[in-house]
Coordinates of C-alpha atoms in Angstrom, one line a residue:
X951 CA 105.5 163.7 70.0
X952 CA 103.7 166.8 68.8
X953 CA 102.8 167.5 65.4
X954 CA 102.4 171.6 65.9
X955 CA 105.0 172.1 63.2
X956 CA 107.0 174.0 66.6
X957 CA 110.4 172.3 67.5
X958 CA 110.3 171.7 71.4
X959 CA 113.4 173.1 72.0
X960 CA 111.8 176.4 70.1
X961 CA 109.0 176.6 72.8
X962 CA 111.5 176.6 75.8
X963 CA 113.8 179.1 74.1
X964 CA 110.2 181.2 73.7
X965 CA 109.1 180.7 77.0
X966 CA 112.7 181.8 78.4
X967 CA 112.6 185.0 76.4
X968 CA 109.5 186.1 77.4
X969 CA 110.3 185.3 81.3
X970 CA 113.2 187.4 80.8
X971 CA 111.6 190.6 78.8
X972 CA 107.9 190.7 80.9
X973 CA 110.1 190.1 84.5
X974 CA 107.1 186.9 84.6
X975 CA 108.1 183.8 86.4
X976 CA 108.5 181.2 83.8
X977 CA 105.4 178.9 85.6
X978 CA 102.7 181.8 84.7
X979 CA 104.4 181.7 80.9
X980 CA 103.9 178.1 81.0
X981 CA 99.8 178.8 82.1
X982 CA 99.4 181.7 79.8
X983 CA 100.7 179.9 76.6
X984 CA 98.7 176.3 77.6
X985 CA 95.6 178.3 78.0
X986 CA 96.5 180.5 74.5
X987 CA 96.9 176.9 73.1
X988 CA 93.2 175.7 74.7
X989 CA 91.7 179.5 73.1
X990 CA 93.4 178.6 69.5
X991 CA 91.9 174.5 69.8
X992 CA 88.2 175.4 70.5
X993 CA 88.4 178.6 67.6
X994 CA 89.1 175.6 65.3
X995 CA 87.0 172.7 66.6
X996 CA 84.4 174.7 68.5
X997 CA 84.0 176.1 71.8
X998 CA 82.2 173.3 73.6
X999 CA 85.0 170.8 73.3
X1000 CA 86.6 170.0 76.7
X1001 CA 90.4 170.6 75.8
X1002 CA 93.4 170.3 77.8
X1003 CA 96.6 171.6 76.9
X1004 CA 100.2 170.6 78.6
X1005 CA 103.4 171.4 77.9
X1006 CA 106.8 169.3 79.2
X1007 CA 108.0 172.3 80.9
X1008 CA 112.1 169.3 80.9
X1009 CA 111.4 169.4 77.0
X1010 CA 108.7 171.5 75.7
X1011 CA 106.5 168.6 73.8
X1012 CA 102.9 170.2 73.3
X1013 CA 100.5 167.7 74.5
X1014 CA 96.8 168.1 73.4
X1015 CA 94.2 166.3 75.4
X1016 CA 90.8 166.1 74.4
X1017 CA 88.1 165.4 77.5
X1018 CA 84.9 162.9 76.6
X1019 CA 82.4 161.3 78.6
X1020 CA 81.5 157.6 77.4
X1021 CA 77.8 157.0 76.8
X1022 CA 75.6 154.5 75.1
X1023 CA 74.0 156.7 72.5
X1024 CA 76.0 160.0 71.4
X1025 CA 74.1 162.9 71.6
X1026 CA 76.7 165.3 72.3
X1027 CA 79.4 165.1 69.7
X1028 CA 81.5 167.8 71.4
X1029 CA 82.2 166.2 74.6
X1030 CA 80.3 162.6 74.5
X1031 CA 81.6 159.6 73.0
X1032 CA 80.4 155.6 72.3
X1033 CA 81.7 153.0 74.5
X1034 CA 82.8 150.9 71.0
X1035 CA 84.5 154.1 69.7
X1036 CA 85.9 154.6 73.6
X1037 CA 87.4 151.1 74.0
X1038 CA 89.6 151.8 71.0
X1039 CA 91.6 154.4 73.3
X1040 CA 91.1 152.6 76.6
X1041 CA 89.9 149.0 76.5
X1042 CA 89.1 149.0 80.3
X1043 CA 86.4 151.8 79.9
X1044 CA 83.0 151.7 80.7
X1045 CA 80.0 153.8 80.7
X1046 CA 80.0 157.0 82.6
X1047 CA 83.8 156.9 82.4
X1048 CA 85.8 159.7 81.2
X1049 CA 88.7 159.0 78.4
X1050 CA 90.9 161.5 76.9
X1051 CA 92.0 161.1 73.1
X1052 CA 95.1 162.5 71.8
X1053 CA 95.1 165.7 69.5
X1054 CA 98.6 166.4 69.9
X1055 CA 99.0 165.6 66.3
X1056 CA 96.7 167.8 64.3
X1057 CA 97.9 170.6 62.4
X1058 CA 97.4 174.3 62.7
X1059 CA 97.0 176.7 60.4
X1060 CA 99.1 179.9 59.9
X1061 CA 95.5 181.4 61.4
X1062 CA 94.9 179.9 64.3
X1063 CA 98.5 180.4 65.4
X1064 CA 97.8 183.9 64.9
X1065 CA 95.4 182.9 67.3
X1066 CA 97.8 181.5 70.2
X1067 CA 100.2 184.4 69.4
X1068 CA 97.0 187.1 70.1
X1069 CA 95.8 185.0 73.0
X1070 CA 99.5 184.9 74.9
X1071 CA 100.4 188.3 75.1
X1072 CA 96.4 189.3 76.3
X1073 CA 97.2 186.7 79.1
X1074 CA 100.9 187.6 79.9
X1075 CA 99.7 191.8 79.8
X1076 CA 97.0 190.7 82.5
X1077 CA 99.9 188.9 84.1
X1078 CA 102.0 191.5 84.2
X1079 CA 99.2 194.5 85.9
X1080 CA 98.4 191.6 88.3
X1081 CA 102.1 191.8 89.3
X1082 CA 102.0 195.3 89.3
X1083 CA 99.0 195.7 90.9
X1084 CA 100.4 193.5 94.1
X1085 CA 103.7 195.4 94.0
X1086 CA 102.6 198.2 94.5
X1087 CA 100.1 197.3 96.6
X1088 CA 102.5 196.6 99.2
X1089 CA 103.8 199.6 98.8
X1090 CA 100.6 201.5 100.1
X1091 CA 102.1 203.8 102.6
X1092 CA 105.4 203.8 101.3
X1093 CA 107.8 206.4 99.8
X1094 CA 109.0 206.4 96.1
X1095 CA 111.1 208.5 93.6
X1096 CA 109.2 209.7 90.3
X1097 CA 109.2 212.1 87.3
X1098 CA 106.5 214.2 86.7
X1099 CA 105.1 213.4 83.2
X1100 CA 102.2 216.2 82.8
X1101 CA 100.9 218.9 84.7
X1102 CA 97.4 218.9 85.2
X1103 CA 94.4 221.6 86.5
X1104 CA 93.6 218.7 89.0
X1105 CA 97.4 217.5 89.9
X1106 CA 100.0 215.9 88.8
X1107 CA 100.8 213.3 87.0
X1108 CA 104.4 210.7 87.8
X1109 CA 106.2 208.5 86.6
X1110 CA 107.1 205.3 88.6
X1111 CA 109.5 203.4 86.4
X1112 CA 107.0 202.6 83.7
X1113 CA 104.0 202.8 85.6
X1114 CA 101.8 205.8 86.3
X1115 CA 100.3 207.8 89.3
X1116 CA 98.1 210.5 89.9
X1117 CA 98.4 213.4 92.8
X1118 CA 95.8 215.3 93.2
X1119 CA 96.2 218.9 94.6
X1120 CA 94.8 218.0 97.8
X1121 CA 97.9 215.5 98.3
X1122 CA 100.5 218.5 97.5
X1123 CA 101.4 220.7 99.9
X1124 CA 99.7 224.4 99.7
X1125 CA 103.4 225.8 99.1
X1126 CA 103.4 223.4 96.0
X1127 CA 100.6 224.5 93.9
X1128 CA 101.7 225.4 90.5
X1129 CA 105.2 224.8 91.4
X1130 CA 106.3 221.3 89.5
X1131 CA 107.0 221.1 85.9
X1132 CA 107.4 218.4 83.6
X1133 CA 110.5 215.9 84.1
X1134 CA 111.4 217.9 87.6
X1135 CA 111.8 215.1 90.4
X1136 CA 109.2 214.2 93.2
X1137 CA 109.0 212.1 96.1
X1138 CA 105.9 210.8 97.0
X1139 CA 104.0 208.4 99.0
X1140 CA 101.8 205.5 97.6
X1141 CA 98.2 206.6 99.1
X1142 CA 95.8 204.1 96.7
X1143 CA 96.5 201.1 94.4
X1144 CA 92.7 200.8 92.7
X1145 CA 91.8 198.1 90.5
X1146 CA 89.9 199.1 87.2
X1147 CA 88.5 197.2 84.0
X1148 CA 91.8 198.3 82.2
X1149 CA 94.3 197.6 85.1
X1150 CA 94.6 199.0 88.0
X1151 CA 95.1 203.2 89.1
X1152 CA 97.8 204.4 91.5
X1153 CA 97.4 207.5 93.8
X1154 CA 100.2 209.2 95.5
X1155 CA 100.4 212.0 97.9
X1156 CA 102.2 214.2 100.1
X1157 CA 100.1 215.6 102.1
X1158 CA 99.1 212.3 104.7
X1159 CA 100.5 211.3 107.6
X1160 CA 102.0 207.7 106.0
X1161 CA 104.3 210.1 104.0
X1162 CA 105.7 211.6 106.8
X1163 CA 106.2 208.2 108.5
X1164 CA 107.8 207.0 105.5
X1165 CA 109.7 209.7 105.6
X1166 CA 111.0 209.3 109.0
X1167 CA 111.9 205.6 108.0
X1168 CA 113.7 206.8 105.3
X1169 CA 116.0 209.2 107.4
X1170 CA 116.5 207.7 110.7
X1171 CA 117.9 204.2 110.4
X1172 CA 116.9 203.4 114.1
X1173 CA 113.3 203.8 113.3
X1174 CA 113.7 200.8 110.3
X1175 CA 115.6 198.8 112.5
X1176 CA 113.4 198.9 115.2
X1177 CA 115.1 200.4 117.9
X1178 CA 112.8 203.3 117.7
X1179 CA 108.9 202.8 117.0
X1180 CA 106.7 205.7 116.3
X1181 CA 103.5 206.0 118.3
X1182 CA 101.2 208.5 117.1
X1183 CA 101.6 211.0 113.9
X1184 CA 99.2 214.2 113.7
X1185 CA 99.8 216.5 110.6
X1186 CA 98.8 220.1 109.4
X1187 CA 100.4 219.6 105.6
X1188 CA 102.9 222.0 105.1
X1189 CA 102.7 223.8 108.2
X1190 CA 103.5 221.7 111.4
X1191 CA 103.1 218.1 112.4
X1192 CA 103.9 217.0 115.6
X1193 CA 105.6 213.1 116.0
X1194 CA 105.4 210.6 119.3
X1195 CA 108.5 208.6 119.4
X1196 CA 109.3 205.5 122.0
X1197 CA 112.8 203.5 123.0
X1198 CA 112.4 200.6 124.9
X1199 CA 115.8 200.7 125.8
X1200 CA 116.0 203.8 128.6
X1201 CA 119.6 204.2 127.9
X1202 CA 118.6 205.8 124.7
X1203 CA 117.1 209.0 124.0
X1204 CA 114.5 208.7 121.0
X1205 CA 113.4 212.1 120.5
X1206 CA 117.5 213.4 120.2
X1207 CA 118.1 210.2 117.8
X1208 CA 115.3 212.0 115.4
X1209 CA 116.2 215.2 115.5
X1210 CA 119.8 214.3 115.0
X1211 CA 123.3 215.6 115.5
X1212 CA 122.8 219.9 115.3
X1213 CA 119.0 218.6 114.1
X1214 CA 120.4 217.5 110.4
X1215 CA 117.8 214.6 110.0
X1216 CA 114.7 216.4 111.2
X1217 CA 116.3 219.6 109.0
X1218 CA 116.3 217.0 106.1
X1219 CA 113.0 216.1 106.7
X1220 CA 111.4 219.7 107.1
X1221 CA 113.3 220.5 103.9
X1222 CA 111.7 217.7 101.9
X1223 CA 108.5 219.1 103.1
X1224 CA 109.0 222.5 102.3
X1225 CA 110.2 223.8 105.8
X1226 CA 107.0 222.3 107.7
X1227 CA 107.9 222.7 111.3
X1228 CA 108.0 219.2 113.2
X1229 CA 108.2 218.6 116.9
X1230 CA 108.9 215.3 118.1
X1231 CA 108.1 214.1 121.3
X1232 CA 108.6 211.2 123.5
X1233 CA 105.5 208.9 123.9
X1234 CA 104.0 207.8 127.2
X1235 CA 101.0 205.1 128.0
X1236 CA 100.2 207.8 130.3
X1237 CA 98.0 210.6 128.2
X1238 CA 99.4 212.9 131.3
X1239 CA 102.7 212.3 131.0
X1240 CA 102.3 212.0 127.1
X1241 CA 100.5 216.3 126.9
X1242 CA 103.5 216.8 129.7
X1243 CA 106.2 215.9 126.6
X1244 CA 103.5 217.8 124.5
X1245 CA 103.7 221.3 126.6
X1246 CA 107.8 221.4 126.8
X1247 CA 108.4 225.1 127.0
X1248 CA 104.8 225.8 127.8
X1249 CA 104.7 226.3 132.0
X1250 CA 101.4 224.7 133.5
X1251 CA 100.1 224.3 136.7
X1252 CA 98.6 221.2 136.7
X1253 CA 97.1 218.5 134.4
X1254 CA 93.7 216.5 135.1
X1255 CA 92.4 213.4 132.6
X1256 CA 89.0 214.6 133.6
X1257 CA 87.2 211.4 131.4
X1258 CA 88.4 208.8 128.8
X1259 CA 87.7 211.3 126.2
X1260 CA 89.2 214.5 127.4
X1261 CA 92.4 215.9 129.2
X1262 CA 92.6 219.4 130.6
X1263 CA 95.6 221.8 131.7
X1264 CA 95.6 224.3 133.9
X1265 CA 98.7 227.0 132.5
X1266 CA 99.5 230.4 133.7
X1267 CA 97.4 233.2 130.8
X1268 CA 100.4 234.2 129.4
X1269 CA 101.1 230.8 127.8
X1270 CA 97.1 230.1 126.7
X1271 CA 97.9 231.3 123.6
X1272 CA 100.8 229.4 122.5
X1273 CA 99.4 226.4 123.5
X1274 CA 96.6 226.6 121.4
X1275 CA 98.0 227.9 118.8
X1276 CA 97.4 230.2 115.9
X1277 CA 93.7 229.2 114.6
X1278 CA 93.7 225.9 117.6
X1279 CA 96.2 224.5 115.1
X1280 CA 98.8 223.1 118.2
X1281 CA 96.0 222.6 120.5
X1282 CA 94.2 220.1 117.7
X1283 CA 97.5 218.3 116.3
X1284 CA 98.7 217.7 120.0
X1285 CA 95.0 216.1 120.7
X1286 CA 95.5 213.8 117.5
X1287 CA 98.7 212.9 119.0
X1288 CA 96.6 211.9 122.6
X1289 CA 93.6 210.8 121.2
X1290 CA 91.2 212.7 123.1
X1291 CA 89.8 216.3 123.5
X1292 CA 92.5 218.8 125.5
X1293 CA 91.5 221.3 126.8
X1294 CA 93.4 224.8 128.0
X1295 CA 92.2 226.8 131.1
X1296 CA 93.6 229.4 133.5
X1297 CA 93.7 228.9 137.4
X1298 CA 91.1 231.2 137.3
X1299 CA 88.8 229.8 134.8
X1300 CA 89.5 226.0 136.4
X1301 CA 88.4 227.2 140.0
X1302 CA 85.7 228.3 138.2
X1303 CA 84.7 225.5 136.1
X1304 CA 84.9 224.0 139.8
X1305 CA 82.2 225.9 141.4
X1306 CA 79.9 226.0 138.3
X1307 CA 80.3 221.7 138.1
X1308 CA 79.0 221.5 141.7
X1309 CA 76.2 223.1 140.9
X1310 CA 75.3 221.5 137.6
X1311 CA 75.6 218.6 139.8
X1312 CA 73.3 219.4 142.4
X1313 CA 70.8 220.5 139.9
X1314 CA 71.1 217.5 138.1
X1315 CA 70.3 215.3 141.2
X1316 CA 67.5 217.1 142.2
X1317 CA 66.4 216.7 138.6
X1318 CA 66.9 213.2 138.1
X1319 CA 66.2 211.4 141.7
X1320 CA 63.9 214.3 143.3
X1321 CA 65.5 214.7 146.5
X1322 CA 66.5 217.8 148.0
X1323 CA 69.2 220.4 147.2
X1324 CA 70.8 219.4 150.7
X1325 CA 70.4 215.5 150.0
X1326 CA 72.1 216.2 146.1
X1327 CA 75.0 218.3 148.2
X1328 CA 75.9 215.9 150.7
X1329 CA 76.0 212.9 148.1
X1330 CA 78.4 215.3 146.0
X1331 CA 80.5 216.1 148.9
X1332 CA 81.3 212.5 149.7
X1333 CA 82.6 211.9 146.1
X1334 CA 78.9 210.2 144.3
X1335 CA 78.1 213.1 142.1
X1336 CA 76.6 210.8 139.2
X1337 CA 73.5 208.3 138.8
X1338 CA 75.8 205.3 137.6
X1339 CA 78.3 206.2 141.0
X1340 CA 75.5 206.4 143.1
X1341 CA 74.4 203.1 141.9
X1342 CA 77.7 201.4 142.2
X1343 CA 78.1 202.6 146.3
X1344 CA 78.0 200.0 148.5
X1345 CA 74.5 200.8 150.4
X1346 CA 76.4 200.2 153.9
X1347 CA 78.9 203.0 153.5
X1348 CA 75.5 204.7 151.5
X1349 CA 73.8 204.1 154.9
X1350 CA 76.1 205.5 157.2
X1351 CA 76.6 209.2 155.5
X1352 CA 76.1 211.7 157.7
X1353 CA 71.9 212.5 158.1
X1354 CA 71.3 209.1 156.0
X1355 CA 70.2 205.8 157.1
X1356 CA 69.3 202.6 155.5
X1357 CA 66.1 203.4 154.2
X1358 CA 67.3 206.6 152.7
X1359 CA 70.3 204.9 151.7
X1360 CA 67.8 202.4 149.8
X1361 CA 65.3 204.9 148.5
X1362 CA 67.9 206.7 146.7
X1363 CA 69.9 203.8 145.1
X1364 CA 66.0 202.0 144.2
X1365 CA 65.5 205.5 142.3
X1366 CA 69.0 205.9 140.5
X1367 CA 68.4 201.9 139.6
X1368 CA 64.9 202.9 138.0
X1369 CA 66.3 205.6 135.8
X1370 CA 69.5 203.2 134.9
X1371 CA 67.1 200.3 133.8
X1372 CA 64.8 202.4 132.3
X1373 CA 67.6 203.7 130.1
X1374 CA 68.7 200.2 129.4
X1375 CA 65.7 198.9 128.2
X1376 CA 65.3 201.6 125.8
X1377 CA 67.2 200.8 122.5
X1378 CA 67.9 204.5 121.5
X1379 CA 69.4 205.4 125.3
X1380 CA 71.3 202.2 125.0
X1381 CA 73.2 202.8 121.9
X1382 CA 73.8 206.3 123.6
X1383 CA 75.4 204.3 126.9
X1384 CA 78.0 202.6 124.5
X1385 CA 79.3 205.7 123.1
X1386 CA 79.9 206.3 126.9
X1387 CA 77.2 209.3 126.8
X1388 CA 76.8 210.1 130.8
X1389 CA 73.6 209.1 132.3
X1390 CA 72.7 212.9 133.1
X1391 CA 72.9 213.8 129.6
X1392 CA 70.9 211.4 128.3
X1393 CA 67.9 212.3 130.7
X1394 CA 68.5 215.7 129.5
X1395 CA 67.8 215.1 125.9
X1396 CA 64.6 213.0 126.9
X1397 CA 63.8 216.0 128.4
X1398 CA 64.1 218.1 125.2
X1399 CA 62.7 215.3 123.0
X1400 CA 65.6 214.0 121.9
X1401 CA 64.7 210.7 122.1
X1402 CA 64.3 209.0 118.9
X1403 CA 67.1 208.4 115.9
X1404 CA 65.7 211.0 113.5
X1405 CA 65.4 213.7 116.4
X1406 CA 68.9 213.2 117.2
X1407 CA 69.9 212.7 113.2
X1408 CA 68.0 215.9 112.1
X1409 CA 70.2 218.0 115.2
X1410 CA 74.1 219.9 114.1
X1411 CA 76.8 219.2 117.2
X1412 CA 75.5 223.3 117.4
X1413 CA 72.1 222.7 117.8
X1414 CA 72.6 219.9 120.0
X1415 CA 74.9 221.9 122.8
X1416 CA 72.5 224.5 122.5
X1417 CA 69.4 222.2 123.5
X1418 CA 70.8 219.9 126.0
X1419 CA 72.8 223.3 127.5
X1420 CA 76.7 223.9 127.2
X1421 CA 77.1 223.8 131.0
X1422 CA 75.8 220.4 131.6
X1423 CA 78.0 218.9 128.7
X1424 CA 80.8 220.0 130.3
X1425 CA 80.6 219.2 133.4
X1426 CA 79.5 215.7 132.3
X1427 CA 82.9 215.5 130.2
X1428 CA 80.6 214.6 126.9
X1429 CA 83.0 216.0 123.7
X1430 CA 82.1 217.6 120.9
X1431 CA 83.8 214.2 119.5
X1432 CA 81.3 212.3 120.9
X1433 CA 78.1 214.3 120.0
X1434 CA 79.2 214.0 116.3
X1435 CA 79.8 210.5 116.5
X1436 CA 76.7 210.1 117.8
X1437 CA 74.9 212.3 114.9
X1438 CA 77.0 210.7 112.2
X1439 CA 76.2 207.1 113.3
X1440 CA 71.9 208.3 113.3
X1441 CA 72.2 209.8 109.8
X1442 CA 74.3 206.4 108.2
X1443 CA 71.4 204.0 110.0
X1444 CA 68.9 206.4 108.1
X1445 CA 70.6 206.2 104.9
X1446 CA 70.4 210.5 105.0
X1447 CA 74.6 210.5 104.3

């Protein structure tokens, strides 16, 4: 029985109340108010004792254990204890045993409850931000209803039920500067859940492209249930986003199931966004077909994935313009939406490209192997216009090109093999080769110097085009992309960003 002056039946009522009021599942009440109990024990007896606190969870008895190692001589009086003194709770102990006496029934002062009281609600407040904390943490990328509470130079800030969140300007739309007021209504998309001495900190926003997934979600019921899945999202907040959409089943058309019977849900959508313009588009594993769906009203002559990292279209010049859009704005959300560089050329300007690649080719060649302009042209003209192509030839049907034999055929593999290795075994060129930087280019920069991390760190995606020549890094396919990856990466290693 337990002498706390609290009738059991008292406790469980307690511990039912506060389940109820702090939406806490009655086994973290149980741990919060055990561990108060522990807190108001050692205030009273001291801080070193070992004390255990459990309560009957079938009929709320408060059971008080206190922890003590048996010893010959007590030196210790907190937590040690004599094996005569030991024996009279547990005859069968011995030395280096641990007993546990009984303090269920001391009593406790007025204070010390004070004490339990002060200690449960700190524990059940940090029980109840840890719950918070994981809700809405799993709501990170998810869209909510709130009430803005105060207006703010720096954003706004809402009300999520009972639990703040911040939006800075940069996560409202440029239309919506200035334009909320206190207790108006807001939707908005959980961006950050941070955790913080005092709790934790939400940020919202709806500016990202999660919102406008969420959004999407929230409007088109195939998209929750799964008959639609959305592939890629690029956004320009407030202005136009552009949205790849995929059915497995064929019989269905994803891209009308979006837009919606006389376009009501993607007019619901644009409204909630203030009127930013949304294409959808069907997605396609192929990035040709994929900028195909991309260019629908846009006529083009042909399409070319000219490297991993870049795709290019050949339209008629009329239609340049609209493809790219006003400031590049289409041209960079429908590259977002492919994942690689696009680029936009006329028939003129890709027959050109054509001619001016052949002969950044041959020069390259004649730069890199030494042979002559004639050799570099024939090895173009049968399709091996790089080192690592070159390389990868089978040296038979190397052999039997037209003015070649096997011992040319040998020479010139032995020398593109040289260069290759050479590369390899250099840890700076190396890095360079797994970033997919062509072969041609990286002889280049050794050329200008660019050979160590800092040269290549101190350099601006400007000055670097510039040095290693805009001509060769584009008929290489090297992206702008890549070069500033490449620059980023130097300046993290050398701790200058």
């Amino acid at each position: 029985m337990s002498n706390l002056n609290i009738a059991s039946s008292d406790i469980l009522k307690y511990i039912e109340m506060l389940s109820s009021e702090r939406n806490i599942q009655k086994d973290h009440v149980f741990q919060a108010l055990e561990s108060a109990f522990e807190d108001a024990v050692r205030k009273k007896f001291g801080k070193d004792y070992q004390i255990s606190v459990n309560i009957n969870k079938k009929d709320g008895v408060i059971n008080i254990i206190k922890k003590m190692q048996v010893v010959n001589k007590v030196e210790n009086i907190y937590n040690e204890i004599s094996l005569v003194e030991a024996k009279k709770i547990s005859k069968d102990c011995e030395i280096g045993q641990t007993v546990e006496a009984d303090f269920s029934r001391l009593e406790l002062s007025s204070d010390v409850m004070m004490i339990v009281k002060s200690s449960l609600i700190k524990k059940l407040t940090e029980f109840t931000r840890q719950n918070e904390y994981e809700e809405f943490s799993k709501m990170i990328g998810s869209c909510v209803n709130g009430i803005v509470k105060r207006v703010l130079s720096s954003g706004l800030v809402v009300i999520l039920g009972k639990t703040e969140c911040f939006v800075g300007k940069r996560d409202l739309l440029f239309q919506e500067n200035n334009s909320y007021k206190v207790n108006d209504k807001i939707t908005i998309g959980i961006k950050e859940v941070n955790r913080s001495d005092k709790g934790f900190q939400i940020f919202g926003t709806r500016a990202n492209e999660a919102f406008l997934l969420s959004l999407f979600k929230q409007s088109i019921p195939e998209i929750e249930e799964g008959i639609i899945e959305i592939k890629a999202v690029a956004r320009d907040p407030g202005s136009r986003s552009k949205v790849a959409v995929f059915c497995l089943d064929r019989t269905k058309d994803p891209v009308g199931l979006c837009i919606g019977g006389r376009g009501k849900r993607i007019s619901a959508i644009s409204k909630e966004l203030k009127d930013e313009k949304i294409d959808v588009v069907e997605w396609s594993p192929e990035p040709e077909v994929l900028l195909q769906n991309c260019l629908k009203g846009i006529q083009y002559e042909g399409i070319e994935k000219v490297s991993n990292n870049l795709i290019q279209a050949v339209l008629l010049p009329e239609f340049i313009s609209t493809a790219i859009g006003r400031k590049g704005q289409n041209a960079n959300l429908i590259s977002k939406i492919l994942g690689m560089e696009v680029n936009f050329i006329t028939k003129e300007e890709y027959s050109n490209s054509r001619v001016n690649d052949f002969e950044m080719k041959v020069a390259s060649i004649v730069n890199i192997i030494g042979v002559d302009e004639i050799v570099a042209k024939i090895l173009i003209s049968e399709g091996l216009d790089t080192i690592v192509k070159i390389i990868n030839c089978d040296p038979a049907r190397l052999s039997l090109i037209q003015s070649f034999n096997e011992e040319i055929a040998n020479q010139i593999q032995s020398r593109c093999l040289d260069i290759y290795n050479g590369l390899m075994n250099d840890d700076f060129a190396k890095v360079l080769i797994d970033l997919n930087f062509p072969i041609e280019i990286i002889f280049t920069m050794f050329q200008n110097e660019i050979n160590t991390d800092i040269a290549l760190a101190s350099l601006s995606v400007e000055d670097f085009i510039d040095t290693v020549g805009a001509s060769s890094i584009s008929t290489f396919r090297l992206t702008k992309n890549q070069i500033s990856q490449a620059i980023m990466n130097k300046r993290k290693e050398l701790n200058l960003i």
